[in-house]
Tab-separated table of C-alpha atoms in Angstrom:
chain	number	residue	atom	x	y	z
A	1	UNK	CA	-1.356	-22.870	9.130
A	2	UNK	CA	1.991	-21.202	8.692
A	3	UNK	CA	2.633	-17.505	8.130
A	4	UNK	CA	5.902	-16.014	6.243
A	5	UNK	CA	6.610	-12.476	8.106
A	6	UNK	CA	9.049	-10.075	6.067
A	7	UNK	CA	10.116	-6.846	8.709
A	8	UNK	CA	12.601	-5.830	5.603
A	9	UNK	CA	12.268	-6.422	2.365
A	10	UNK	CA	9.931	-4.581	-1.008
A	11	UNK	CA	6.979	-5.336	0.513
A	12	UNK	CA	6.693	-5.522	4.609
A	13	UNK	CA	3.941	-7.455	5.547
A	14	UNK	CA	2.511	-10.690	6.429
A	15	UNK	CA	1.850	-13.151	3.605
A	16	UNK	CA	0.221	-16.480	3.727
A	17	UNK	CA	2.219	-18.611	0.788
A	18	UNK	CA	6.273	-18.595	0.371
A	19	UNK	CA	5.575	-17.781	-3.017
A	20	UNK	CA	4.558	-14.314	-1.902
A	21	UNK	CA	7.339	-13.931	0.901
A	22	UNK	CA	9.935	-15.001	-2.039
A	23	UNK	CA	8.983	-12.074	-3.846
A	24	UNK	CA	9.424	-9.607	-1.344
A	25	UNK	CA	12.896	-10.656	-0.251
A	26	UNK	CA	14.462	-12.322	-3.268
A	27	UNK	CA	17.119	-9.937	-4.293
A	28	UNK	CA	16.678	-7.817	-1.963
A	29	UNK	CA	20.199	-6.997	0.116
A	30	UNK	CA	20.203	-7.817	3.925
A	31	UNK	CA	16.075	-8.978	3.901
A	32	UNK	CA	15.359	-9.846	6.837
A	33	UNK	CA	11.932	-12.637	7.098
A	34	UNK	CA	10.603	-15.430	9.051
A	35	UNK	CA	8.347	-18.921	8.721
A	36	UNK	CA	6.243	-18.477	11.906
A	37	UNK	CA	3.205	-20.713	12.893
A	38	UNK	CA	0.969	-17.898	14.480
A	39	UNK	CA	-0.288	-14.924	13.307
A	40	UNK	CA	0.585	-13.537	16.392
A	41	UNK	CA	4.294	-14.635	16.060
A	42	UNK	CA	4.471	-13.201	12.784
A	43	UNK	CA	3.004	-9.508	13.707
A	44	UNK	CA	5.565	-9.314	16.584
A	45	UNK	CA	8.143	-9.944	14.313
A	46	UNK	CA	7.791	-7.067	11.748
A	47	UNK	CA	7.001	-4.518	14.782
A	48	UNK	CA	10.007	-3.219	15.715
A	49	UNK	CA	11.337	-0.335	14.087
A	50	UNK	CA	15.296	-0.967	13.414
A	51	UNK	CA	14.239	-3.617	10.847
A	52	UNK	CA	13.871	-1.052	8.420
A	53	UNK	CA	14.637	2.628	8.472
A	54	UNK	CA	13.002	4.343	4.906
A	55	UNK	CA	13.739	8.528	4.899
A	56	UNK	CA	9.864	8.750	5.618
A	57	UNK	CA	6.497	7.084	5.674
A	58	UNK	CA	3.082	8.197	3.264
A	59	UNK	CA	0.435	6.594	3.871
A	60	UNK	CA	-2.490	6.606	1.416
A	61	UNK	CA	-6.279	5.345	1.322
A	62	UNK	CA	-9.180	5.367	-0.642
A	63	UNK	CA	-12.690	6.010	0.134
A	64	UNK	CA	-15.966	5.047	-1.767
A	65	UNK	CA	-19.621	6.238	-0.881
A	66	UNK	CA	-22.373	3.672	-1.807
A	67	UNK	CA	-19.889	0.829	-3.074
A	68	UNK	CA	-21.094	-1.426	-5.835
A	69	UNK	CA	-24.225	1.020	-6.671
A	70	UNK	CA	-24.519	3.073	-9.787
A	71	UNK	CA	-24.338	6.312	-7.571
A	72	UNK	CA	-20.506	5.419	-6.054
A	73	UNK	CA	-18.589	8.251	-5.245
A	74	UNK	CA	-14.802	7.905	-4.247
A	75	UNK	CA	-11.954	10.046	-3.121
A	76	UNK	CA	-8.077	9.687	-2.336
A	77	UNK	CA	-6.110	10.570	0.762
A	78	UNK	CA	-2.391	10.700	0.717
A	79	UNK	CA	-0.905	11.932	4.005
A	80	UNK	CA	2.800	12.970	4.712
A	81	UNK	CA	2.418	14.676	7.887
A	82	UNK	CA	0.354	17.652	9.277
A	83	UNK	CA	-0.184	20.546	7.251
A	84	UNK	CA	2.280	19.006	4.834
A	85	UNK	CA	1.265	20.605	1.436
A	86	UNK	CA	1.709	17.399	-0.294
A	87	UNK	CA	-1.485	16.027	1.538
A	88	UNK	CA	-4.048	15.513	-0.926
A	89	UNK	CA	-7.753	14.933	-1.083
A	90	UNK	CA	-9.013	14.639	-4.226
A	91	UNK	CA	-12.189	13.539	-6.036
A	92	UNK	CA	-11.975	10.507	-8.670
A	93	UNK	CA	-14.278	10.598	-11.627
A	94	UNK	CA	-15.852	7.606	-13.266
A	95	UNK	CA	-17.233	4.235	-12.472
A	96	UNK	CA	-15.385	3.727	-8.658
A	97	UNK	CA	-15.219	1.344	-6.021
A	98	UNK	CA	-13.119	0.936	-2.761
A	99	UNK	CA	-10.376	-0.759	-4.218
A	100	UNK	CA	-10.038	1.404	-7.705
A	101	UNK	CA	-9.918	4.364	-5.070
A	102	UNK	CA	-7.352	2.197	-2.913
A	103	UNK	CA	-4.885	1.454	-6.012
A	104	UNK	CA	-5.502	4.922	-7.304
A	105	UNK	CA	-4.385	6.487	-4.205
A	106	UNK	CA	-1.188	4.236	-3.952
A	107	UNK	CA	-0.522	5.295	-8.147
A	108	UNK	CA	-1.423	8.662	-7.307
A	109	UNK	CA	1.483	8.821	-4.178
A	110	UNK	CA	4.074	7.214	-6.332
A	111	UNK	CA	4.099	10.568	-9.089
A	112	UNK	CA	4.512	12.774	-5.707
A	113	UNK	CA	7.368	10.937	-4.784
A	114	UNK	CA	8.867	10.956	-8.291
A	115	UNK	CA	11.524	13.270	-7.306
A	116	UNK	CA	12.758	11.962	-4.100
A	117	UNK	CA	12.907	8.257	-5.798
A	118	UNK	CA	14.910	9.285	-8.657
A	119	UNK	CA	16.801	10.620	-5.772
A	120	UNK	CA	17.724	7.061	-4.443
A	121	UNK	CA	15.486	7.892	-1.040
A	122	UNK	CA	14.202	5.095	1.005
A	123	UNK	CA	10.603	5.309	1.381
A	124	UNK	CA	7.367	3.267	2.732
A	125	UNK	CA	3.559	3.418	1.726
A	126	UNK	CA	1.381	2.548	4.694
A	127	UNK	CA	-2.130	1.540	3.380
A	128	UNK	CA	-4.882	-0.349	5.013
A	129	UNK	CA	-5.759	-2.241	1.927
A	130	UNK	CA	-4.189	-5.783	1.410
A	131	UNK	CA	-5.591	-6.050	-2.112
A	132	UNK	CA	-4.152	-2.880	-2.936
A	133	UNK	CA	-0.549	-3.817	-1.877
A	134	UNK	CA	-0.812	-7.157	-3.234
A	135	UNK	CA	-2.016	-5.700	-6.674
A	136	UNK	CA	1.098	-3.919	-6.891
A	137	UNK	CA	3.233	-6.699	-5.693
A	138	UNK	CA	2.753	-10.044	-5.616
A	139	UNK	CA	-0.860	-10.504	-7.805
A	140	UNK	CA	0.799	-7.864	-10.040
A	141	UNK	CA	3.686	-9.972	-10.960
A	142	UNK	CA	1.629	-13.087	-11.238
A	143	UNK	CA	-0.736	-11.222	-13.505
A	144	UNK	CA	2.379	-10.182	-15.668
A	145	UNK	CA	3.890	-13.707	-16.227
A	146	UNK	CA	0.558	-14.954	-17.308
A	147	UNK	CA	0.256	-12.000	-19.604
A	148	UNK	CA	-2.379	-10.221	-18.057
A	149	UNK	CA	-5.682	-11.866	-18.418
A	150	UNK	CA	-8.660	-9.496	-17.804
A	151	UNK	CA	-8.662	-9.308	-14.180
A	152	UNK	CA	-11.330	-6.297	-12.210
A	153	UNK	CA	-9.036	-3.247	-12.484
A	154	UNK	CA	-6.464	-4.468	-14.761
A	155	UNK	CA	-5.119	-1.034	-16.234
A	156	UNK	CA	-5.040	0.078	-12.504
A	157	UNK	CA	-2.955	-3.361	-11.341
A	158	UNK	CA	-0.549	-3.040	-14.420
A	159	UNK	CA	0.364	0.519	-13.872
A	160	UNK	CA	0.582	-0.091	-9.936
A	161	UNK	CA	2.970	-3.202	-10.279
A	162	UNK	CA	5.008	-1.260	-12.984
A	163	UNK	CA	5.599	1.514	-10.385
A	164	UNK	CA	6.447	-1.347	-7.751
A	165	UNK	CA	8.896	-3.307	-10.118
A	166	UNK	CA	10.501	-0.742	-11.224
A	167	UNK	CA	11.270	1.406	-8.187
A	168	UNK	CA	12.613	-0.964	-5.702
A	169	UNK	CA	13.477	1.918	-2.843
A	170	UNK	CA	9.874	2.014	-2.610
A	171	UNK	CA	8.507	-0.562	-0.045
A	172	UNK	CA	4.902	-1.129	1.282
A	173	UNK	CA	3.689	-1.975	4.977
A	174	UNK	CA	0.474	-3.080	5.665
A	175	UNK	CA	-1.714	-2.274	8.646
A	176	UNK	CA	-4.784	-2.701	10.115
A	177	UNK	CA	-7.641	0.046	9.787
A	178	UNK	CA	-9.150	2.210	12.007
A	179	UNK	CA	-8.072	0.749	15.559
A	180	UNK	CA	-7.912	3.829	17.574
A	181	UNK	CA	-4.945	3.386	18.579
A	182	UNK	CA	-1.911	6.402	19.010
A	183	UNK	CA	0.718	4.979	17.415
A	184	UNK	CA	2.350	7.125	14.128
A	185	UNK	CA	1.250	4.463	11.610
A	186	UNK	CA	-2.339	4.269	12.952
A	187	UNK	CA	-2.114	8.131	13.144
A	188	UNK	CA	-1.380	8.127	9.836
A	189	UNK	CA	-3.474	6.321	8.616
A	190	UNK	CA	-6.486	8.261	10.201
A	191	UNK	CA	-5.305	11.054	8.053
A	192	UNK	CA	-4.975	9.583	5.631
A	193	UNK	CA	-8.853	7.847	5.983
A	194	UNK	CA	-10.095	11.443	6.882
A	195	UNK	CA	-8.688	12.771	3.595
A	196	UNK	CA	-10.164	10.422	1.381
A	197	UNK	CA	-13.613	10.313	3.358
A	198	UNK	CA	-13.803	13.859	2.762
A	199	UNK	CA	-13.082	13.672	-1.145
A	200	UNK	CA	-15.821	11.102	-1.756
A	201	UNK	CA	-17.995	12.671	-0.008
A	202	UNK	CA	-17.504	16.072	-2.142
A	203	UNK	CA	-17.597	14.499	-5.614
């Protein structure tokens, strides 16, 4: 099995098809990408830091209590840094899961950032959720050329890949969840966990 790791481009990450890697670098000035036949190979490659240099990081998450029962609950957590007063923490009403709460939080951190995109700023979303980031990326845009068949959460895809298409100074990473470990994006991710954990369970 081969891997396709993009450390710059819309969407940094590790995808599994070049159709995927295509879309996150086509166009995109100076992207910088690899073919690599590990996974291994491919997560050293997008580690170090001078591949890409956005203004700031956000990362976001979603929580759900009781996932797939009638009684869900879910919450958002967007973190920006501590005791930043754009952190938010917020309930979700309705019929929830883990991934509405997951695409809602990444929706949810685009209208915060409203000003400093219109603004031209560089910035990356850090989320633990692959389906999220794919939603607005990849699966978005193949959901849009095939004129958006009724897919689980489509209002929720359409309106993330809109935000995605048409604000290309905003990128995604991808990381893993919950590994304990001190670096800023697992850091900030924790935050970001802690927020949303704390929303579902207040709803």
């Amino acid at each position: 099995m081969v891997y396709y790791a993009v450390a710059k481009g819309r969407t940094v990450g590790i995808f599994d098809t070049w159709a995927e890697c295509q879309q996150s670098v086509k166009g995109f000035k100076n992207a910088l990408y690899r073919k690599t036949e590990t996974k291994e190979e491919a997560e050293a490659f997008i580690l170090p830091e001078d591949h890409h240099e956005p203004a700031y990081y956000v990362y976001t998450d979603g929580s759900c209590l009781h996932n797939g029962q009638k009684n869900a609950t879910a919450g958002i957590g967007i973190f920006f840094g501590v005791e930043d007063p754009r952190n938010v923490s917020k309930c979700i009403k309705g019929k929830q899961s883990n991934n509405t709460a997951e695409l809602t939080a990444l929706i949810e951190a685009y209208a915060i950032l409203e000003d400093d995109i219109q603004k031209g700023i560089s910035i990356t979303i850090v989320s633990d959720s692959e389906y999220a980031i794919r939603c607005a990326s990849s699966y978005g845009k193949k959901c849009e050329s095939q004129g958006w068949p009724d897919i689980p959460n489509r209002a929720l895809v359409q309106r993330a890949y809109g935000l995605y298409r048409d604000k290309p100074n905003v990128r995604f990473l991808h990381i893993k969840a919950h590994t304990g470990k001190k670096d800023p994006h697992s850091i900030g991710n924790a935050y970001a966990d802690q927020l949303a954990g704390q929303a579902s369970g207040q709803c």
